[in-house]
């Protein structure tokens, strides 16, 4: 390893270049590799994650370890999942002074979150913290939320600035989207601070922001739909046809398989459900809050379930 190793300044652009060159590794755009070079950012991000009070942390995409090292300094146990195998030998060296970290080589989208929670964290609470690869922001967020792991207390993420705006948008605004409502079902999202492109190497074209999602505990969700899968199907239909009025948008929903292949939401069924749920039929679906989606899905459930 290069001489600058002694400083172990994982946010120095020069150091990052040196370790990568000496390992024969190049930045992979396809993996969304923009490494942090502003040392304040990983510290503030790790501080935010530590506020959860959880003893363990799960990181997605450690890169060469700038955020990982800050997590190791604040948490009892850290697991970091990295897809790029060429970075693993670098991480083994940059994090050599920490004995509380486990690096897993793999695609986070294929990882069994509950197995990590059970087998490595031993069922202890954990916080998720990451400077996300932007090309898979939504699938990663949805995977984390849908895991519904009671030991996962919070999610602190660096995302593209416009995604941060979407995650925290209010119903009816142009930034409000399917992911906004989905997140609002599982937890409370907040924008913490903005990060300029100059904080990364290579510099991304977009600005970034760190957000946190404080996850609701079981039984504390804002709504309790009879059929969660149906509620999410309605959300997808409403946001997939943003310009359509709610009733028309609902007719395009793909119902969960258990409702049977022949069962469709006709205009009449959609009208009846909207009325039963007490939702204004002239609104566009994209303006509905999580409570309205839950009411609508419960109404629909009552109407179509007897036909099963
Ligand atoms: N944490 C480092 C930092 O802040 O400097 C690197 C962040 S960089 C924006 C994203 C990292 O995620 C890269 O190291 C990339 O290789 C990794 N990555 C990309 N796709 C991934 C996936 N599907 N699963 C796990 N890691 C992934």
Coordinates of C-alpha atoms and ligand atoms in Angstrom, one line a residue:
X1 CA 0.0 0.0 0.0
X2 CA 1.2 3.6 -0.6
X3 CA 3.0 5.6 2.0
X4 CA -0.1 7.9 2.6
X5 CA -1.7 4.8 4.2
X6 CA -0.2 6.0 7.5
X7 CA -2.6 9.0 7.4
X8 CA -5.5 6.8 6.4
X9 CA -7.2 9.8 5.1
X10 CA -10.0 8.0 3.3
X11 CA -11.4 11.2 2.0
X12 CA -8.3 12.5 0.4
X13 CA -8.6 12.5 -3.4
X14 CA -4.9 11.9 -3.7
X15 CA -5.1 8.9 -1.3
X16 CA -8.1 7.4 -3.1
X17 CA -6.2 7.7 -6.5
X18 CA -3.1 6.1 -5.0
X19 CA -4.9 3.1 -3.4
X20 CA -6.9 2.5 -6.6
X21 CA -3.9 2.8 -8.9
X22 CA -1.8 0.5 -6.7
X23 CA -4.6 -2.1 -6.7
X24 CA -5.1 -1.7 -10.5
X25 CA -8.7 -0.6 -10.0
X26 CA -10.6 2.1 -11.9
X27 CA -13.8 3.9 -11.0
X28 CA -16.8 2.1 -12.4
X29 CA -19.5 4.5 -13.6
X30 CA -21.9 1.6 -14.0
X31 CA -21.8 0.9 -10.3
X32 CA -22.5 4.6 -9.4
X33 CA -19.0 5.0 -7.9
X34 CA -18.7 8.6 -6.7
X35 CA -16.5 8.4 -3.6
X36 CA -16.7 11.0 -0.8
X37 CA -13.7 13.4 -0.6
X38 CA -15.2 15.9 1.8
X39 CA -14.4 14.4 5.3
X40 CA -17.2 16.4 7.0
X41 CA -19.9 14.5 5.0
X42 CA -19.2 10.9 6.2
X43 CA -18.9 12.1 9.8
X44 CA -22.2 14.0 9.7
X45 CA -23.9 11.1 7.9
X46 CA -22.6 8.5 10.5
X47 CA -23.6 10.9 13.3
X48 CA -27.1 11.0 11.9
X49 CA -27.3 7.2 11.8
X50 CA -26.0 6.9 15.3
X51 CA -28.9 9.0 16.6
X52 CA -31.1 5.9 16.2
X53 CA -29.3 4.5 19.3
X54 CA -28.9 1.2 17.5
X55 CA -25.7 -0.7 18.3
X56 CA -25.2 -2.1 14.8
X57 CA -25.0 -0.6 11.3
X58 CA -25.6 -1.9 7.8
X59 CA -24.0 -0.1 4.9
X60 CA -24.6 -0.5 1.2
X61 CA -21.6 0.2 -1.1
X62 CA -18.7 1.0 1.2
X63 CA -16.4 2.0 -1.8
X64 CA -13.0 2.3 -0.3
X65 CA -14.4 2.8 3.2
X66 CA -14.8 6.5 4.0
X67 CA -18.2 6.2 5.5
X68 CA -17.6 2.6 6.8
X69 CA -14.7 3.9 9.0
X70 CA -16.9 6.5 10.5
X71 CA -19.6 3.9 11.2
X72 CA -17.0 1.5 12.8
X73 CA -16.0 4.3 15.1
X74 CA -19.6 4.8 16.3
X75 CA -21.2 1.3 16.2
X76 CA -20.4 -2.0 17.9
X77 CA -20.8 -4.0 14.8
X78 CA -20.9 -2.9 11.1
X79 CA -21.8 -4.9 8.0
X80 CA -21.0 -3.4 4.6
X81 CA -22.1 -5.0 1.3
X82 CA -20.0 -4.1 -1.8
X83 CA -20.8 -5.4 -5.3
X84 CA -17.4 -4.5 -6.8
X85 CA -15.0 -7.3 -6.0
X86 CA -12.0 -5.3 -7.0
X87 CA -12.7 -3.0 -4.0
X88 CA -12.7 -5.9 -1.5
X89 CA -8.8 -6.1 -1.1
X90 CA -8.7 -2.3 -0.8
X91 CA -11.4 -2.4 2.0
X92 CA -9.5 -5.1 3.8
X93 CA -6.6 -2.8 4.0
X94 CA -8.3 0.6 4.6
X95 CA -10.4 -0.9 7.4
X96 CA -7.7 -3.2 8.8
X97 CA -7.6 -1.3 12.1
X98 CA -11.3 -2.1 12.8
X99 CA -12.2 -5.5 14.2
X100 CA -15.9 -4.8 14.3
X101 CA -16.6 -4.8 10.5
X102 CA -17.7 -7.6 8.2
X103 CA -17.5 -6.9 4.4
X104 CA -19.8 -8.9 2.3
X105 CA -19.1 -9.1 -1.4
X106 CA -22.3 -9.1 -3.4
X107 CA -25.2 -7.2 -4.9
X108 CA -27.3 -5.7 -2.1
X109 CA -30.5 -6.4 -4.1
X110 CA -29.7 -10.2 -3.6
X111 CA -28.7 -10.0 0.0
X112 CA -30.9 -11.5 2.7
X113 CA -31.3 -8.6 5.1
X114 CA -33.0 -10.7 7.8
X115 CA -30.2 -13.3 7.7
X116 CA -27.6 -10.5 8.3
X117 CA -29.8 -9.1 11.1
X118 CA -30.1 -12.5 12.7
X119 CA -26.7 -14.1 12.1
X120 CA -24.3 -11.2 12.2
X121 CA -26.1 -8.6 14.4
X122 CA -27.5 -11.4 16.6
X123 CA -30.9 -9.8 16.5
X124 CA -29.6 -6.5 17.9
X125 CA -31.1 -3.3 16.6
X126 CA -29.3 -1.7 13.6
X127 CA -29.3 1.5 11.5
X128 CA -28.9 1.4 7.8
X129 CA -26.5 4.0 6.4
X130 CA -25.2 4.5 2.9
X131 CA -24.0 6.8 0.2
X132 CA -26.2 5.1 -2.4
X133 CA -25.3 4.2 -5.9
X134 CA -27.9 6.4 -7.6
X135 CA -28.8 4.0 -10.4
X136 CA -30.7 1.8 -8.0
X137 CA -31.9 4.2 -5.3
X138 CA -35.6 3.2 -5.4
X139 CA -35.1 -0.6 -5.5
X140 CA -32.7 -0.3 -2.5
X141 CA -35.1 1.8 -0.5
X142 CA -38.1 -0.4 -1.3
X143 CA -36.0 -3.6 -0.4
X144 CA -35.1 -2.0 2.9
X145 CA -38.7 -1.0 3.7
X146 CA -40.3 -4.2 2.5
X147 CA -37.9 -6.3 4.7
X148 CA -40.1 -5.0 7.6
X149 CA -37.3 -6.1 10.0
X150 CA -38.3 -4.9 13.5
X151 CA -34.6 -4.6 14.4
X152 CA -34.0 -2.0 11.6
X153 CA -34.6 1.4 13.4
X154 CA -33.6 4.0 10.8
X155 CA -32.3 4.5 7.3
X156 CA -29.9 7.3 6.6
X157 CA -29.0 7.8 3.0
X158 CA -27.2 10.0 0.6
X159 CA -29.4 10.4 -2.4
X160 CA -29.8 12.7 -5.4
X161 CA -31.2 16.0 -4.3
X162 CA -34.3 15.7 -6.4
X163 CA -35.0 12.2 -4.8
X164 CA -34.6 13.8 -1.4
X165 CA -37.3 16.3 -2.4
X166 CA -39.5 13.5 -3.7
X167 CA -39.2 11.5 -0.5
X168 CA -40.3 14.3 1.6
X169 CA -42.9 15.9 -0.7
X170 CA -46.5 16.6 0.3
X171 CA -49.6 15.1 -1.5
X172 CA -50.6 17.0 -4.6
X173 CA -47.2 18.6 -5.3
X174 CA -45.4 17.7 -8.5
X175 CA -42.6 16.0 -6.5
X176 CA -45.1 13.7 -4.7
X177 CA -44.8 10.2 -6.2
X178 CA -45.3 6.5 -5.5
X179 CA -42.1 6.3 -3.5
X180 CA -43.2 9.2 -1.3
X181 CA -46.4 7.5 -0.3
X182 CA -44.7 4.1 0.1
X183 CA -42.1 5.6 2.4
X184 CA -44.7 7.5 4.4
X185 CA -46.3 4.1 5.1
X186 CA -43.2 2.7 6.7
X187 CA -41.6 5.7 8.3
X188 CA -41.0 9.4 8.6
X189 CA -38.6 10.9 6.0
X190 CA -36.7 14.0 6.6
X191 CA -34.1 15.9 4.6
X192 CA -31.0 16.4 6.8
X193 CA -28.5 18.4 4.7
X194 CA -27.4 19.1 1.2
X195 CA -24.1 18.0 -0.3
X196 CA -22.5 19.7 -3.3
X197 CA -21.1 17.7 -6.3
X198 CA -17.5 18.9 -5.3
X199 CA -17.7 16.6 -2.2
X200 CA -17.3 13.5 -4.5
X201 CA -14.7 12.0 -6.8
X202 CA -15.5 11.8 -9.7
X203 CA -17.9 14.7 -9.4
X204 CA -21.5 13.8 -10.2
X205 CA -23.5 16.1 -12.4
X206 CA -26.3 16.4 -9.8
X207 CA -26.5 17.7 -6.3
X208 CA -27.0 15.4 -3.4
X209 CA -28.7 15.4 0.0
X210 CA -28.7 13.2 3.1
X211 CA -32.1 12.0 4.2
X212 CA -33.2 9.9 7.1
X213 CA -36.2 7.7 7.5
X214 CA -37.2 6.9 11.0
X215 CA -39.0 3.6 10.8
X216 CA -42.3 3.0 12.5
X217 CA -42.4 0.1 14.9
X218 CA -44.9 -2.7 14.3
X219 CA -48.4 -1.6 15.2
X220 CA -47.5 2.0 14.8
X221 CA -48.0 2.3 11.1
X222 CA -50.1 5.3 10.2
X223 CA -52.6 3.0 8.5
X224 CA -53.5 -0.6 8.8
X225 CA -55.0 -1.7 5.4
X226 CA -56.9 -5.0 5.1
X227 CA -54.7 -5.9 2.1
X228 CA -51.4 -4.2 1.9
X229 CA -50.6 -5.6 -1.5
X230 CA -53.8 -4.3 -2.9
X231 CA -53.0 -0.8 -1.5
X232 CA -49.6 -0.8 -3.2
X233 CA -51.2 -2.0 -6.5
X234 CA -53.6 1.0 -6.3
X235 CA -50.7 3.4 -5.6
X236 CA -48.8 2.1 -8.7
X237 CA -51.9 2.5 -10.8
X238 CA -52.6 6.1 -9.5
X239 CA -49.0 7.2 -10.1
X240 CA -48.6 5.3 -13.4
X241 CA -51.4 7.3 -14.9
X242 CA -50.8 10.6 -13.2
X243 CA -52.8 12.7 -15.6
X244 CA -55.9 10.5 -15.3
X245 CA -58.7 11.1 -12.9
X246 CA -58.7 8.7 -10.0
X247 CA -61.5 6.4 -11.2
X248 CA -59.9 5.9 -14.7
X249 CA -56.5 5.3 -13.1
X250 CA -57.9 2.7 -10.8
X251 CA -59.3 0.6 -13.7
X252 CA -55.7 0.1 -14.8
X253 CA -54.6 -1.5 -11.5
X254 CA -53.2 -5.0 -11.6
X255 CA -54.8 -6.8 -8.8
X256 CA -52.9 -9.3 -6.6
X257 CA -53.1 -12.8 -8.1
X258 CA -55.3 -14.1 -5.3
X259 CA -58.2 -12.0 -6.6
X260 CA -58.3 -14.3 -9.6
X261 CA -57.3 -13.6 -13.2
X262 CA -60.9 -12.7 -14.3
X263 CA -61.4 -10.0 -11.7
X264 CA -60.9 -6.5 -12.9
X265 CA -61.6 -3.1 -11.5
X266 CA -64.4 -1.8 -13.7
X267 CA -65.4 1.8 -13.8
X268 CA -68.5 0.9 -11.7
X269 CA -66.4 -0.9 -9.1
X270 CA -63.9 2.0 -9.0
X271 CA -66.8 4.5 -8.5
X272 CA -68.3 2.4 -5.7
X273 CA -65.0 2.1 -3.9
X274 CA -64.2 5.8 -4.2
X275 CA -67.7 6.6 -2.8
X276 CA -67.3 4.1 0.0
X277 CA -63.9 5.5 0.9
X278 CA -65.3 9.0 0.9
X279 CA -62.7 10.2 -1.6
X280 CA -63.5 13.0 -4.1
X281 CA -64.0 11.2 -7.4
X282 CA -62.8 14.1 -9.5
X283 CA -59.3 14.2 -8.0
X284 CA -56.3 12.7 -9.6
X285 CA -54.8 9.7 -7.8
X286 CA -51.5 11.3 -7.4
X287 CA -52.9 13.7 -4.8
X288 CA -54.0 11.0 -2.4
X289 CA -52.4 10.6 1.0
X290 CA -51.4 7.2 2.5
X291 CA -54.7 7.3 4.6
X292 CA -56.8 7.8 1.5
X293 CA -55.0 5.0 -0.3
X294 CA -55.7 2.7 2.6
X295 CA -59.4 3.7 2.8
X296 CA -59.7 3.2 -0.9
X297 CA -58.1 -0.2 -0.8
X298 CA -60.2 -1.3 2.1
X299 CA -63.3 -0.2 0.3
X300 CA -62.2 -2.1 -2.8
X301 CA -61.4 -5.1 -0.8
X302 CA -65.0 -5.1 0.6
X303 CA -66.5 -4.8 -2.8
X304 CA -64.4 -7.4 -4.8
X305 CA -63.6 -9.9 -2.1
X306 CA -67.2 -11.4 -2.0
X307 CA -66.7 -12.2 -5.7
X308 CA -63.8 -14.5 -5.0
Ligands
LIG1 N1 -19.5 4.6 0.5 C1 -18.5 5.1 -0.5 C2 -18.3 6.6 -0.3 O1 -19.2 7.2 0.3 O2 -17.3 7.1 -0.7 C3 -18.9 4.8 -1.9 C4 -20.3 5.3 -2.3 S1 -20.5 5.1 -4.1 C5 -21.7 6.4 -4.4 C6 -21.6 3.7 -4.2 C7 -21.0 2.4 -3.9 O3 -21.9 1.3 -4.0 C8 -19.8 1.9 -4.8 O4 -18.8 1.4 -4.0 C9 -20.4 0.8 -5.6 O5 -19.4 -0.1 -6.1 C10 -21.4 0.2 -4.7 N2 -22.5 -0.5 -5.3 C11 -23.1 -0.2 -6.5 N3 -24.1 -1.1 -6.7 C12 -24.2 -1.9 -5.6 C13 -25.1 -3.0 -5.3 N4 -26.0 -3.4 -6.1 N5 -24.8 -3.6 -4.1 C14 -23.8 -3.2 -3.3 N6 -23.0 -2.2 -3.6 C15 -23.2 -1.5 -4.7

